[in-house]
PDB file of C-alpha atoms in Angstrom:
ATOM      1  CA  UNK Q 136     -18.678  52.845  37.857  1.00  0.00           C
ATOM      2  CA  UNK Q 137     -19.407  50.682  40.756  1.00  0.00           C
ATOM      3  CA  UNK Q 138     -16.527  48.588  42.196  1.00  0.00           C
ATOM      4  CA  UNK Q 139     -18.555  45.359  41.218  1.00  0.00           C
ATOM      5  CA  UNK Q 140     -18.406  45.869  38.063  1.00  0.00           C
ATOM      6  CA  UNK Q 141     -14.929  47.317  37.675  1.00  0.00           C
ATOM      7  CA  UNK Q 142     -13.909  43.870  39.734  1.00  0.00           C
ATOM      8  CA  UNK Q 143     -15.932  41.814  37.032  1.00  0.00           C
ATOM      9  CA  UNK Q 144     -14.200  43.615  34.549  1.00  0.00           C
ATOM     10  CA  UNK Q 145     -10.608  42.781  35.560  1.00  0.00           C
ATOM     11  CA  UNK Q 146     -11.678  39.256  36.340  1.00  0.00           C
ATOM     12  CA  UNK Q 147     -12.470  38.622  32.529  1.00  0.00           C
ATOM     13  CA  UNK Q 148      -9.384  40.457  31.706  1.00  0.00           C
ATOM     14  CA  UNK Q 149      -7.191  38.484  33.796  1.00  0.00           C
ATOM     15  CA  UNK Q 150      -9.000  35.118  32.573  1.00  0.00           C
ATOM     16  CA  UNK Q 151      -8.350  35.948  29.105  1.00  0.00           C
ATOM     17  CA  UNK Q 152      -4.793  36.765  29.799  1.00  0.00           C
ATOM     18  CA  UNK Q 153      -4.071  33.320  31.259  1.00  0.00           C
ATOM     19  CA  UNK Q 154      -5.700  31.404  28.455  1.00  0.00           C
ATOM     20  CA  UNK Q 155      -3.905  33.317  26.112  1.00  0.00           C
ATOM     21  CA  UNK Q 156      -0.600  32.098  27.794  1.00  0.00           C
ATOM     22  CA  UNK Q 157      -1.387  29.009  28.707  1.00  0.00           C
ATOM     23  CA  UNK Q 158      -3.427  27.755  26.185  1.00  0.00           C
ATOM     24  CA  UNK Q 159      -6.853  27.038  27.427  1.00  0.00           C
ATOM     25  CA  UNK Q 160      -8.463  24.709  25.631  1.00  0.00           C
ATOM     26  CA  UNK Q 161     -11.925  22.850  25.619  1.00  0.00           C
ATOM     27  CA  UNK Q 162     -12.098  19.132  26.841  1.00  0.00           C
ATOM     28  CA  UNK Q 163     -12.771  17.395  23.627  1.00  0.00           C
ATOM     29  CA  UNK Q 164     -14.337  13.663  23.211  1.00  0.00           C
ATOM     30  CA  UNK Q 165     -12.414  12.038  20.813  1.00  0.00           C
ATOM     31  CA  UNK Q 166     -15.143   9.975  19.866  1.00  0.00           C
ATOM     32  CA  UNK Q 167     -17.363   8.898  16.838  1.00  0.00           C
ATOM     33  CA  UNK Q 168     -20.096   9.825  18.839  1.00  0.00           C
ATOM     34  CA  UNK Q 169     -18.761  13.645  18.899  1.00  0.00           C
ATOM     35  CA  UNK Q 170     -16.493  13.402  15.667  1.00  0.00           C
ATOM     36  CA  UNK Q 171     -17.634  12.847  12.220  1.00  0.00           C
ATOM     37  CA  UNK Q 172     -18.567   9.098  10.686  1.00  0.00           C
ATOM     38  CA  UNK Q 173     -14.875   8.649   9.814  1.00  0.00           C
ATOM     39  CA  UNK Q 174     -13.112   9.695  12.287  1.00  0.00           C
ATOM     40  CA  UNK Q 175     -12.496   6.343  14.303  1.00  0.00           C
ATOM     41  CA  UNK Q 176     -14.915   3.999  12.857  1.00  0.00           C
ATOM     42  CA  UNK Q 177     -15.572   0.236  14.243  1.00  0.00           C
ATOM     43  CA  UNK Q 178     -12.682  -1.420  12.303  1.00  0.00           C
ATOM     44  CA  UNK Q 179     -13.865  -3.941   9.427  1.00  0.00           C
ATOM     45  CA  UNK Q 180     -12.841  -7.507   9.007  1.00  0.00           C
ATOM     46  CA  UNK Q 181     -12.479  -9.596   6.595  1.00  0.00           C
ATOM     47  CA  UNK Q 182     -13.738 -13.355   5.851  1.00  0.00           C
ATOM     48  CA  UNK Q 183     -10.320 -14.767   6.890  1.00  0.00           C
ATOM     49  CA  UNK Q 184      -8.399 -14.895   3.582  1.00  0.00           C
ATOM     50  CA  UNK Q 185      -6.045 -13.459   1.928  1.00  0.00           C
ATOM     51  CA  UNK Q 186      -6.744 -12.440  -1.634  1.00  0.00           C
ATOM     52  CA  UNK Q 187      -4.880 -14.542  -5.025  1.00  0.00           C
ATOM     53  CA  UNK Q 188      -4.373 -11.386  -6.666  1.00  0.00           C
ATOM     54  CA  UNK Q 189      -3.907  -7.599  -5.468  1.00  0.00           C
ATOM     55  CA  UNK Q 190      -6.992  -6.150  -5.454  1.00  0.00           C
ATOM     56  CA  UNK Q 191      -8.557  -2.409  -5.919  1.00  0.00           C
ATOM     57  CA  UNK Q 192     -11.975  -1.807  -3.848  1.00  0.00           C
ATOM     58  CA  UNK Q 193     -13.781   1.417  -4.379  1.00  0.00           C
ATOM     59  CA  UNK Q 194     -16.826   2.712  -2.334  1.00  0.00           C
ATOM     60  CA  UNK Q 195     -19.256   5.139  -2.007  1.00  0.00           C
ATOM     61  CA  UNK Q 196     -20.638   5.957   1.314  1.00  0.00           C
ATOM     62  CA  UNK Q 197     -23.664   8.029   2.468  1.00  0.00           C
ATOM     63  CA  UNK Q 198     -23.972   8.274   6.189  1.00  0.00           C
ATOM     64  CA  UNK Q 199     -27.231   9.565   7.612  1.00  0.00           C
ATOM     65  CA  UNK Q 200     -29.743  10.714  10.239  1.00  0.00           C
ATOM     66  CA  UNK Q 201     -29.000  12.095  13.591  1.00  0.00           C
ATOM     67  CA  UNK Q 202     -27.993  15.514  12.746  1.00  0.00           C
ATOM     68  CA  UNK Q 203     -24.685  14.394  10.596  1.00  0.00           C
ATOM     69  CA  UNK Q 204     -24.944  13.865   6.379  1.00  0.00           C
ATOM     70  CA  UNK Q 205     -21.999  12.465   4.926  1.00  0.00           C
ATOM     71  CA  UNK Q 206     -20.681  11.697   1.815  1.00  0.00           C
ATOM     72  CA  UNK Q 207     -17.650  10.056   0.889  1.00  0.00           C
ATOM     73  CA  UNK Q 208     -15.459   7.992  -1.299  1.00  0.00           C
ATOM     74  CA  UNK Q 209     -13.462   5.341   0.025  1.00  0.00           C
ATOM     75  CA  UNK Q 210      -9.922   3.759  -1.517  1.00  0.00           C
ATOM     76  CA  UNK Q 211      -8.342   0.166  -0.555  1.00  0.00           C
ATOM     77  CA  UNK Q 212      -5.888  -1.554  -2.093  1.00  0.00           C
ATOM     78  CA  UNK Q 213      -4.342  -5.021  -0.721  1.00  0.00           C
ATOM     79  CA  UNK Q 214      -1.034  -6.258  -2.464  1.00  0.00           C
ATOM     80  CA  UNK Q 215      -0.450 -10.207  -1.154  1.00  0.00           C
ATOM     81  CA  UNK Q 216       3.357 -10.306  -1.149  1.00  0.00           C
ATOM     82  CA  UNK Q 217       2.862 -13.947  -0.964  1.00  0.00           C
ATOM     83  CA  UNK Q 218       0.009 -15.156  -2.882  1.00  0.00           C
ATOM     84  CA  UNK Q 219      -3.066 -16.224  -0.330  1.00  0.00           C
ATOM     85  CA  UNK Q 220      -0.093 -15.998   2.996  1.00  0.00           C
ATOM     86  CA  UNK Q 221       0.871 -12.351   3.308  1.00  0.00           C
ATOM     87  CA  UNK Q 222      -0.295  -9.090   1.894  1.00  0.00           C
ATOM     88  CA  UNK Q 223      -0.360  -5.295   2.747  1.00  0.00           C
ATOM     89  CA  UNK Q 224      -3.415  -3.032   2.663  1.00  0.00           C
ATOM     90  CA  UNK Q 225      -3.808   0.507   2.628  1.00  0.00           C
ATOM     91  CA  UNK Q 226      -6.932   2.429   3.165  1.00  0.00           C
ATOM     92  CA  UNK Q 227      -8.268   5.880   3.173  1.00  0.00           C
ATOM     93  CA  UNK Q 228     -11.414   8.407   2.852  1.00  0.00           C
ATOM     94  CA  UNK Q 229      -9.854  11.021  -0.239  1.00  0.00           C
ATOM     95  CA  UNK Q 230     -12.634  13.038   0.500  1.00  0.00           C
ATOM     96  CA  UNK Q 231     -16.061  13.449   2.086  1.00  0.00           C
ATOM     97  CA  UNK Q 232     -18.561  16.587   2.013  1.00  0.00           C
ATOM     98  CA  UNK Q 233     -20.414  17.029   5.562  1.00  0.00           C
ATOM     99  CA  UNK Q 234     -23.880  19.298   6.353  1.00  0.00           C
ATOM    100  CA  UNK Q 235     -24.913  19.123  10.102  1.00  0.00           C
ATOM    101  CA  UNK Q 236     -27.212  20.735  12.086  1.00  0.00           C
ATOM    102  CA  UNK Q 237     -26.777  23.728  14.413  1.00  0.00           C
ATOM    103  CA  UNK Q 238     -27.234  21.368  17.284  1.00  0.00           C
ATOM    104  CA  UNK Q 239     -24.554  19.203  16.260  1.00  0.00           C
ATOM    105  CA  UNK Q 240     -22.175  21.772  15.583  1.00  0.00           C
ATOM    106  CA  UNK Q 241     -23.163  23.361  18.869  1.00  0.00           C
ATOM    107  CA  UNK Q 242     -22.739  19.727  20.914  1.00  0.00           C
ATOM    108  CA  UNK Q 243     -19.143  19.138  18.909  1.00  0.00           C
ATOM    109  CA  UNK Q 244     -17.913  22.523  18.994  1.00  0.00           C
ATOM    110  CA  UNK Q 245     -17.893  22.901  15.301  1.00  0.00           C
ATOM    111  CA  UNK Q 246     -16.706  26.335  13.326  1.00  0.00           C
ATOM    112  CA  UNK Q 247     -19.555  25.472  10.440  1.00  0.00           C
ATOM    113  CA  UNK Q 248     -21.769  23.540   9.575  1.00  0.00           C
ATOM    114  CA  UNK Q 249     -20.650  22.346   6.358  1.00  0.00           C
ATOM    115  CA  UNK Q 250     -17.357  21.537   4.200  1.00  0.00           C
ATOM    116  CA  UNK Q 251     -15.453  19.133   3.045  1.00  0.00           C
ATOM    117  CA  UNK Q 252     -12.457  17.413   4.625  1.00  0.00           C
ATOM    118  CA  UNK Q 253     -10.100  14.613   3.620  1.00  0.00           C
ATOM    119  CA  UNK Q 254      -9.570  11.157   6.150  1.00  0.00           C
ATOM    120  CA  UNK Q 255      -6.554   9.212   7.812  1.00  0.00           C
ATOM    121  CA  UNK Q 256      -4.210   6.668   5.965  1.00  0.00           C
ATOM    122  CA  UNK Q 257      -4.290   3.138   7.244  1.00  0.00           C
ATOM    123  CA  UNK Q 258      -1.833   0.703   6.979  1.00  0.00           C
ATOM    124  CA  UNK Q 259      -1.790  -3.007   7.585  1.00  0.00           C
ATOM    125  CA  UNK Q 260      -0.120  -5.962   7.500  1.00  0.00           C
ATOM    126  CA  UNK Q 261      -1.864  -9.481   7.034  1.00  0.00           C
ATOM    127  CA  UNK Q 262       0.020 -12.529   7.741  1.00  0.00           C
ATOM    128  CA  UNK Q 263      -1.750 -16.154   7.662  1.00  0.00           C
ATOM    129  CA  UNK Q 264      -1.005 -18.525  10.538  1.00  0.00           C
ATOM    130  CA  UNK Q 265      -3.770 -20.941   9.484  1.00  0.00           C
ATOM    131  CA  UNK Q 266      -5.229 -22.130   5.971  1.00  0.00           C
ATOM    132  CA  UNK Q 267      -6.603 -25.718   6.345  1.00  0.00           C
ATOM    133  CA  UNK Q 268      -8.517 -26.095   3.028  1.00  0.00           C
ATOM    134  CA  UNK Q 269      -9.313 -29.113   3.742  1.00  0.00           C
ATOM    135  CA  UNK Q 270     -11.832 -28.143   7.177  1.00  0.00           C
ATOM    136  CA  UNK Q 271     -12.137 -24.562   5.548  1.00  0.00           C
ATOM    137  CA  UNK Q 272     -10.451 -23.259   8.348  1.00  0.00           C
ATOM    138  CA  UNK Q 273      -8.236 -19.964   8.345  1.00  0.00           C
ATOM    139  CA  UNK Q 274      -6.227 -17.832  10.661  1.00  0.00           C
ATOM    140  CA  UNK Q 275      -5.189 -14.150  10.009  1.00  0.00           C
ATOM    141  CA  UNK Q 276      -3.178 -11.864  11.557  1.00  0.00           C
ATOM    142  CA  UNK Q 277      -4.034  -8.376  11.021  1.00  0.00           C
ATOM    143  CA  UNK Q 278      -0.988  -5.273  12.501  1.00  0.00           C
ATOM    144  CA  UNK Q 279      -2.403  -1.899  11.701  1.00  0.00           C
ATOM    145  CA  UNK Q 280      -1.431   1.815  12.349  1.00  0.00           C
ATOM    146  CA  UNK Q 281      -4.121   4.394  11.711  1.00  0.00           C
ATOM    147  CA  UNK Q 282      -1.810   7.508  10.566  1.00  0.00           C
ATOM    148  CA  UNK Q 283      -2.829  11.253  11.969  1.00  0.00           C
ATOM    149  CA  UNK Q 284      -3.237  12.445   8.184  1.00  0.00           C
ATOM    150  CA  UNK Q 285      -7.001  13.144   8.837  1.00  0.00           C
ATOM    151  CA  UNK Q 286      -7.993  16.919   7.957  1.00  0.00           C
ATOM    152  CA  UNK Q 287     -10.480  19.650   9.724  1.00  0.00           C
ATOM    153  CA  UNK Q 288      -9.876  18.670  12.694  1.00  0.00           C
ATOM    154  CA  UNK Q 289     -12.084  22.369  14.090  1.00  0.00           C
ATOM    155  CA  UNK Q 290     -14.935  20.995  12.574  1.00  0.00           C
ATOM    156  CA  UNK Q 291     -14.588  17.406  14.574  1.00  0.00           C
ATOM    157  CA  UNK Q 292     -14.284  15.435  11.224  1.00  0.00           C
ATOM    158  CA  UNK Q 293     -11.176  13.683  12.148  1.00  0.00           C
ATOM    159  CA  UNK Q 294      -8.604  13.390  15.205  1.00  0.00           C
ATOM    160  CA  UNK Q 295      -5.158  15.158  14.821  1.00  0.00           C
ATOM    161  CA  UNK Q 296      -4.164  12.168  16.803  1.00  0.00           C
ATOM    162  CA  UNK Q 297      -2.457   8.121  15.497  1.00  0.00           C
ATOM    163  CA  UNK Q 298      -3.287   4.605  16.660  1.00  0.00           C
ATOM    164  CA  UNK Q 299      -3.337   1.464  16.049  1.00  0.00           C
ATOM    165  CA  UNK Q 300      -4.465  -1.776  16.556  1.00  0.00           C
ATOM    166  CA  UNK Q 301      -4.093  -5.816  16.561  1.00  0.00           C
ATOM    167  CA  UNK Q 302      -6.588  -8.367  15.371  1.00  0.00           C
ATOM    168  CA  UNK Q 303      -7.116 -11.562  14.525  1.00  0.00           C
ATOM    169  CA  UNK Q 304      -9.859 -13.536  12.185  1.00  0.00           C
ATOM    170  CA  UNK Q 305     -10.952 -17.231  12.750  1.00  0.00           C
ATOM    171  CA  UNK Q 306     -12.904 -18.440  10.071  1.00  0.00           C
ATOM    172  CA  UNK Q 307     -14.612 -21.719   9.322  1.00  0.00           C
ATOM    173  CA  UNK Q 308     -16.843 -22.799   6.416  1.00  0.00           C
ATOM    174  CA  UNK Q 309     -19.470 -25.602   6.071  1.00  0.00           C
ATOM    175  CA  UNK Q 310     -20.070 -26.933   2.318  1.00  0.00           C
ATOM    176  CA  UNK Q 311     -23.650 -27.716   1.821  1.00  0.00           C
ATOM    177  CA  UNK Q 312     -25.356 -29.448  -1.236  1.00  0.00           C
ATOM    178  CA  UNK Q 313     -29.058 -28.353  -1.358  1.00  0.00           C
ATOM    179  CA  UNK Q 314     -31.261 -26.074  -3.645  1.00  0.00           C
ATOM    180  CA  UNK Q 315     -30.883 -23.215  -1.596  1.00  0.00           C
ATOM    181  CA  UNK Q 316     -27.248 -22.644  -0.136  1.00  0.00           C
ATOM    182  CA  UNK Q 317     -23.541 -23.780  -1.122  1.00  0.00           C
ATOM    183  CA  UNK Q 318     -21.866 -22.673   1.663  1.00  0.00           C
ATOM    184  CA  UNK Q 319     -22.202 -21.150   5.104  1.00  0.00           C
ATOM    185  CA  UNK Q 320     -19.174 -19.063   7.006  1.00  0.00           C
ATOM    186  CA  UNK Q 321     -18.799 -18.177  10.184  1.00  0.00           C
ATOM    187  CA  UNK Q 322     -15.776 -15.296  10.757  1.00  0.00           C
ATOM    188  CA  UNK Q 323     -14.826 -14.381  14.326  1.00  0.00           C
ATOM    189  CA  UNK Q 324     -12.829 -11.424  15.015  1.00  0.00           C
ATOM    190  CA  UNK Q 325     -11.122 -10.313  18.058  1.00  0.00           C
ATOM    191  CA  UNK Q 326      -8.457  -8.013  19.108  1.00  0.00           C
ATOM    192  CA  UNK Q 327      -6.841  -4.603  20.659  1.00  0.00           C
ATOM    193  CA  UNK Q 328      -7.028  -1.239  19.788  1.00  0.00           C
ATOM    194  CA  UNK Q 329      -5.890   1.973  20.967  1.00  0.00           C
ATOM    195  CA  UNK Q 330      -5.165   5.777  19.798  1.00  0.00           C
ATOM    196  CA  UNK Q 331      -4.302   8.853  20.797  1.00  0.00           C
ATOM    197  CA  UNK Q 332      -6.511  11.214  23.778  1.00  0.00           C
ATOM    198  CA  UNK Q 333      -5.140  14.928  23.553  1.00  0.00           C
ATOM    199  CA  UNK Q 334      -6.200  16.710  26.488  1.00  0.00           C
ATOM    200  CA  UNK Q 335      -4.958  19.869  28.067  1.00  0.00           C
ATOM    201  CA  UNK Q 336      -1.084  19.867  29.045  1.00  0.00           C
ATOM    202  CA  UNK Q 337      -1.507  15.641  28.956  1.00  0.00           C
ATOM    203  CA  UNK Q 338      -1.509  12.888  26.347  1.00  0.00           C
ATOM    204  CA  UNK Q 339      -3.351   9.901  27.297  1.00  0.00           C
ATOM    205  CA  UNK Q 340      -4.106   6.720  25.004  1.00  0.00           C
ATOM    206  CA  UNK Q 341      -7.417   4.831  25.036  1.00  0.00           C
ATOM    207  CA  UNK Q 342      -7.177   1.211  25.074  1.00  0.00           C
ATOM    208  CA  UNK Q 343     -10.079  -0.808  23.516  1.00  0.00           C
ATOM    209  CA  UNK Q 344     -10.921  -4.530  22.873  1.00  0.00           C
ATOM    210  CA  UNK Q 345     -11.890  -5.332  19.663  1.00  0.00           C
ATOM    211  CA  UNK Q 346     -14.938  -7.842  18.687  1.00  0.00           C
ATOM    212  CA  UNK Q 347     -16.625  -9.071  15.969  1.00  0.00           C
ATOM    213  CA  UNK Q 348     -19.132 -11.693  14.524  1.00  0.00           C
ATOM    214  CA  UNK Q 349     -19.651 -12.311  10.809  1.00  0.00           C
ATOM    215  CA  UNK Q 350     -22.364 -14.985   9.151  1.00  0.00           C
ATOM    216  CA  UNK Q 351     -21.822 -15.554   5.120  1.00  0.00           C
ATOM    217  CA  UNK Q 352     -24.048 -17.429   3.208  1.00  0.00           C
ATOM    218  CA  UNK Q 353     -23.095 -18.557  -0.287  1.00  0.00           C
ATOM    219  CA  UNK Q 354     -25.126 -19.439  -3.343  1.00  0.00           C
ATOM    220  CA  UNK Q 355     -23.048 -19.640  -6.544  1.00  0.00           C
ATOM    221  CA  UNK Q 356     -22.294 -15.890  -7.739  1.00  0.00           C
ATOM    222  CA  UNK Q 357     -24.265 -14.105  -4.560  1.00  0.00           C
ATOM    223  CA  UNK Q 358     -23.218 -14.508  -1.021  1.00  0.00           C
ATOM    224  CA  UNK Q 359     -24.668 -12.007   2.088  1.00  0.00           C
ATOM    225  CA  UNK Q 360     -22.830 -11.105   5.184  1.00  0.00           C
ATOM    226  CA  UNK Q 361     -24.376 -10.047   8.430  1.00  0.00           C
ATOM    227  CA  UNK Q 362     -21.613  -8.662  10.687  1.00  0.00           C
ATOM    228  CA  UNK Q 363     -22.003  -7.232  14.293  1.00  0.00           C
ATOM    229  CA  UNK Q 364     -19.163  -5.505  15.673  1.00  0.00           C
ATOM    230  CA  UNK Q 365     -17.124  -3.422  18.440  1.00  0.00           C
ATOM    231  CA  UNK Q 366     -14.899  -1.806  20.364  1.00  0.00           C
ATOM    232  CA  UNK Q 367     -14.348  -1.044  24.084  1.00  0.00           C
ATOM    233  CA  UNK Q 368     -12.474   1.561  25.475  1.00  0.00           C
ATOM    234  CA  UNK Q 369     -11.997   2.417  29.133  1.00  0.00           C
ATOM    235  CA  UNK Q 370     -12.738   6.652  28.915  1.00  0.00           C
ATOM    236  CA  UNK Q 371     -16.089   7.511  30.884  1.00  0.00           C
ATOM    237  CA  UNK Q 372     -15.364  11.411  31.651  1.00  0.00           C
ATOM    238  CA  UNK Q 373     -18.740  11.923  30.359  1.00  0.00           C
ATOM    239  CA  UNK Q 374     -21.953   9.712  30.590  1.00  0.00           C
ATOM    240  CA  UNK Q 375     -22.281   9.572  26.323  1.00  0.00           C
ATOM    241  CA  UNK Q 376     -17.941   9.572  25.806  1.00  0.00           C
ATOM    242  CA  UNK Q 377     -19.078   7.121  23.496  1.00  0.00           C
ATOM    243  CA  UNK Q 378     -15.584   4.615  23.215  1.00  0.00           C
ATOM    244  CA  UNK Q 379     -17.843   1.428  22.994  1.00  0.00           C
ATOM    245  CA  UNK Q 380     -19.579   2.089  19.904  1.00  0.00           C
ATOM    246  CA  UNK Q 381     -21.364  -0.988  18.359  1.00  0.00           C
ATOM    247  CA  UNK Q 382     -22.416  -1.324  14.755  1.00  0.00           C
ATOM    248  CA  UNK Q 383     -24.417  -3.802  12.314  1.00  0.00           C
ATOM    249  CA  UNK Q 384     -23.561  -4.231   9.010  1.00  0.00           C
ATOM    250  CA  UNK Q 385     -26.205  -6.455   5.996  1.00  0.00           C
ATOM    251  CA  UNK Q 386     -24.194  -6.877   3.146  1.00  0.00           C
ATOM    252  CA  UNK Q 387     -24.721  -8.271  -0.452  1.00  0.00           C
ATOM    253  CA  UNK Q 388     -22.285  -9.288  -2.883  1.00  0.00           C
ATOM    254  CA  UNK Q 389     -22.207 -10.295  -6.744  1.00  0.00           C
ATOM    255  CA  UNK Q 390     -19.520 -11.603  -8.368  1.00  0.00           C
ATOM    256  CA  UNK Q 391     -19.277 -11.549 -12.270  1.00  0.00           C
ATOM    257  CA  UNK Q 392     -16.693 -12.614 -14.469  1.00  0.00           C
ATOM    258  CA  UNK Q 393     -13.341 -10.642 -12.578  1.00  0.00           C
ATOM    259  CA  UNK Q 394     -14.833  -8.246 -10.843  1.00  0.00           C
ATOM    260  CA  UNK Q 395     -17.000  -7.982  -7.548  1.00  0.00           C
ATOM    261  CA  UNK Q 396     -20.356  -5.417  -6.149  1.00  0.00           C
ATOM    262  CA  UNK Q 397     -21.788  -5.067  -3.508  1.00  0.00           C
ATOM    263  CA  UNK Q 398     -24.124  -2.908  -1.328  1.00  0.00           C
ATOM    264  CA  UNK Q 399     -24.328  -2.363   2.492  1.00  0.00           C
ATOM    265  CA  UNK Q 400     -26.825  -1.002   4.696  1.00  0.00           C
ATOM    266  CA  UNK Q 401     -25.132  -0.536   8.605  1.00  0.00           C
ATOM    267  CA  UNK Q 402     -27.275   0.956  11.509  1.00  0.00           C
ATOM    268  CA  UNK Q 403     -24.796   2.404  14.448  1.00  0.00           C
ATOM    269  CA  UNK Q 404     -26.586   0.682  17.220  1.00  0.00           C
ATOM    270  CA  UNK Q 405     -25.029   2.019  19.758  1.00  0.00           C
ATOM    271  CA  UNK Q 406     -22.364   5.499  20.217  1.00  0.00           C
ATOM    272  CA  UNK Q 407     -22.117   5.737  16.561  1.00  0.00           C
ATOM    273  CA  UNK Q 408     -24.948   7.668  15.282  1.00  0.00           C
ATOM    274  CA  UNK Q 409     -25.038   7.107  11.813  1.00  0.00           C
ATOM    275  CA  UNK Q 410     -27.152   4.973   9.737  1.00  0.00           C
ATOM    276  CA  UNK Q 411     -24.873   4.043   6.248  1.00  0.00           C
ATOM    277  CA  UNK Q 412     -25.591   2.945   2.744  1.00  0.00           C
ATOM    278  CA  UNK Q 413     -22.349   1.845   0.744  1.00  0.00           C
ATOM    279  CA  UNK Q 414     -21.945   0.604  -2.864  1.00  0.00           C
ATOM    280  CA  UNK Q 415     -18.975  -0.584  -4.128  1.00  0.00           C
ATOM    281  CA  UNK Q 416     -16.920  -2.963  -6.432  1.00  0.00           C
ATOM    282  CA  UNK Q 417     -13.747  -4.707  -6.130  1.00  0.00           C
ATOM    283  CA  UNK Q 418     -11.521  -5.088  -9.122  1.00  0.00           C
ATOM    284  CA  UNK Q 419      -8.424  -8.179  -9.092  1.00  0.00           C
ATOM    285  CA  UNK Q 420      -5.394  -6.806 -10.907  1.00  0.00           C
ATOM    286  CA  UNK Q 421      -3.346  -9.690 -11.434  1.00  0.00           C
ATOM    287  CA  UNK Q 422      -0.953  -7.662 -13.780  1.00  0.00           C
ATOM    288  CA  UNK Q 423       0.039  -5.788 -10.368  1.00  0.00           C
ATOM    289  CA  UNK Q 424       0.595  -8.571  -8.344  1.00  0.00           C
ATOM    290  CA  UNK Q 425       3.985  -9.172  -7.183  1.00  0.00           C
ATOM    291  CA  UNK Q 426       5.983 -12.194  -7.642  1.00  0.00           C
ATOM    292  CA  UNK Q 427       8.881 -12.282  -5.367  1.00  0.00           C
ATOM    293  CA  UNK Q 428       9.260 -16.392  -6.450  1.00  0.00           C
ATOM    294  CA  UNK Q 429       9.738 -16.363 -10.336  1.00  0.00           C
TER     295      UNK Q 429
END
């Protein structure tokens, strides 16, 4: 054996030794654009009000293209604590099946290709500082913690990491008598977000700024929103980190007699590579609405 190869030899060995000790690990981009659709999506907003009644919303979403199908169902529940002033939500993904191809799992540093995992808990707390009804105008105040309760975290579907983030919604509505619209509704959203980095022997947090533009238009029992929206974060340790991920979202809604439906198409425009379809319906449950004022 030559002495080359002997000295190759106890070069791997000694390699191997350290990261056994020390607990090598791979630099991983805590990212949507290297985690799955779930994982730290651009953060909805609302219209700028606080619900009446609690309220039960239940989705369906099917993420596409790009290497990555996903399929999931999707939970949220807001309780006002004071009718149309305060309320708590809580969100989560119970459950979503995954298939992606062996170049994403390659990219990613995946284990498979396919499974199912279960998403984070989100918590938040809406307080409103403005409701003019008179211009239509309202002011909310959103506090939320994103819990590290995601699962498969080896197969990059969600961060083993928390965060959190402020926002607030301005929103103003114009009441128009014609043929073809009763109201438009113009929601801005802005704010700051920020979450947990792991990286080798050092925890880091990326700060974001949040943004957001929403147009409603309103004709009795339909209305459709066109939302564009955003975050910022400061991580560049690669080219394509992908923090500042950018989505659009074209969304109809019907409203019957108590309940409300809806479908969604959202393209990831940019550093979210997903295309989405969503259904859903939103159910009030005045029964479960606490009255702290009897």
């Amino acid at each position: 054996m030559s002495k080359h190869s002997s000295f190759l030899k106890l070069f791997f060995l000694i390699n191997f030794l350290f990261c056994s000790l020390f607990s090598c690990q791979k630099l991983l981009n805590l990212t949507t654009n290297y985690f799955g659709p779930n994982s730290n999506p651009v953060p909805d907003f609302t219209d700028a009000t606080i619900p009446k009644f609690t309220e039960l919303s239940v989705y369906g979403d099917y993420y596409f293209g790009f290497g990555d199908k996903t399929v999931n169902s999707y939970v949220k529940v807001e309780i006002p604590l004071i009718s149309e002033k305060v309320s708590l939500k809580f969100w989560a993904v119970p459950a979503e099946y995954y298939e992606v191809t062996y170049a994403i799992k390659d990219r990613r540093g995946m284990q498979k290709n396919s499974g199912f995992a279960a998403g984070d808990v989100y918590i938040q707390t809406r307080i409103s500082l403005l409701n003019n009804k008179e211009k239509a105008l309202n002011l909310i105040l959103n506090a939320t913690l994103k819990t590290a309760s995601g699962s498969d975290y080896k197969n990059r579907r969600f961060f083993n990491t928390a965060g959190y983030y402020f926002d607030a919604e301005l929103g103003k509505s114009f009441i128009l008598k014609n043929a073809f619209l009763n109201e438009i509704r113009l929601v801005a959203d802005a704010g700051f977000y920020s979450w947990d980095v792991q990286t080798p022997n050092l925890n880091v947090q990326d700060d974001a700024l949040m943004y957001g533009l929403k147009l409603i238009l309103k004709k009795k029992n339909i209305s459709w929103e066109n939302t564009i929206s955003g975050y910022n974060g400061w991580i560049t340790r690669v080219p394509d980190y992908g923090d500042k991920p950018i989505v659009f979202a074209s969304k109809l809604n019907f409203k019957g007699k108590k309940n409300r439906y809806f479908i969604q198409y959202q393209n990831g425009i940019r550093y979210f590579p997903y295309n989405q379809i969503r259904i859903g319906a939103v159910f009030p449950l005045e029964s479960l609405t606490p009255n702290f004022f009897k």
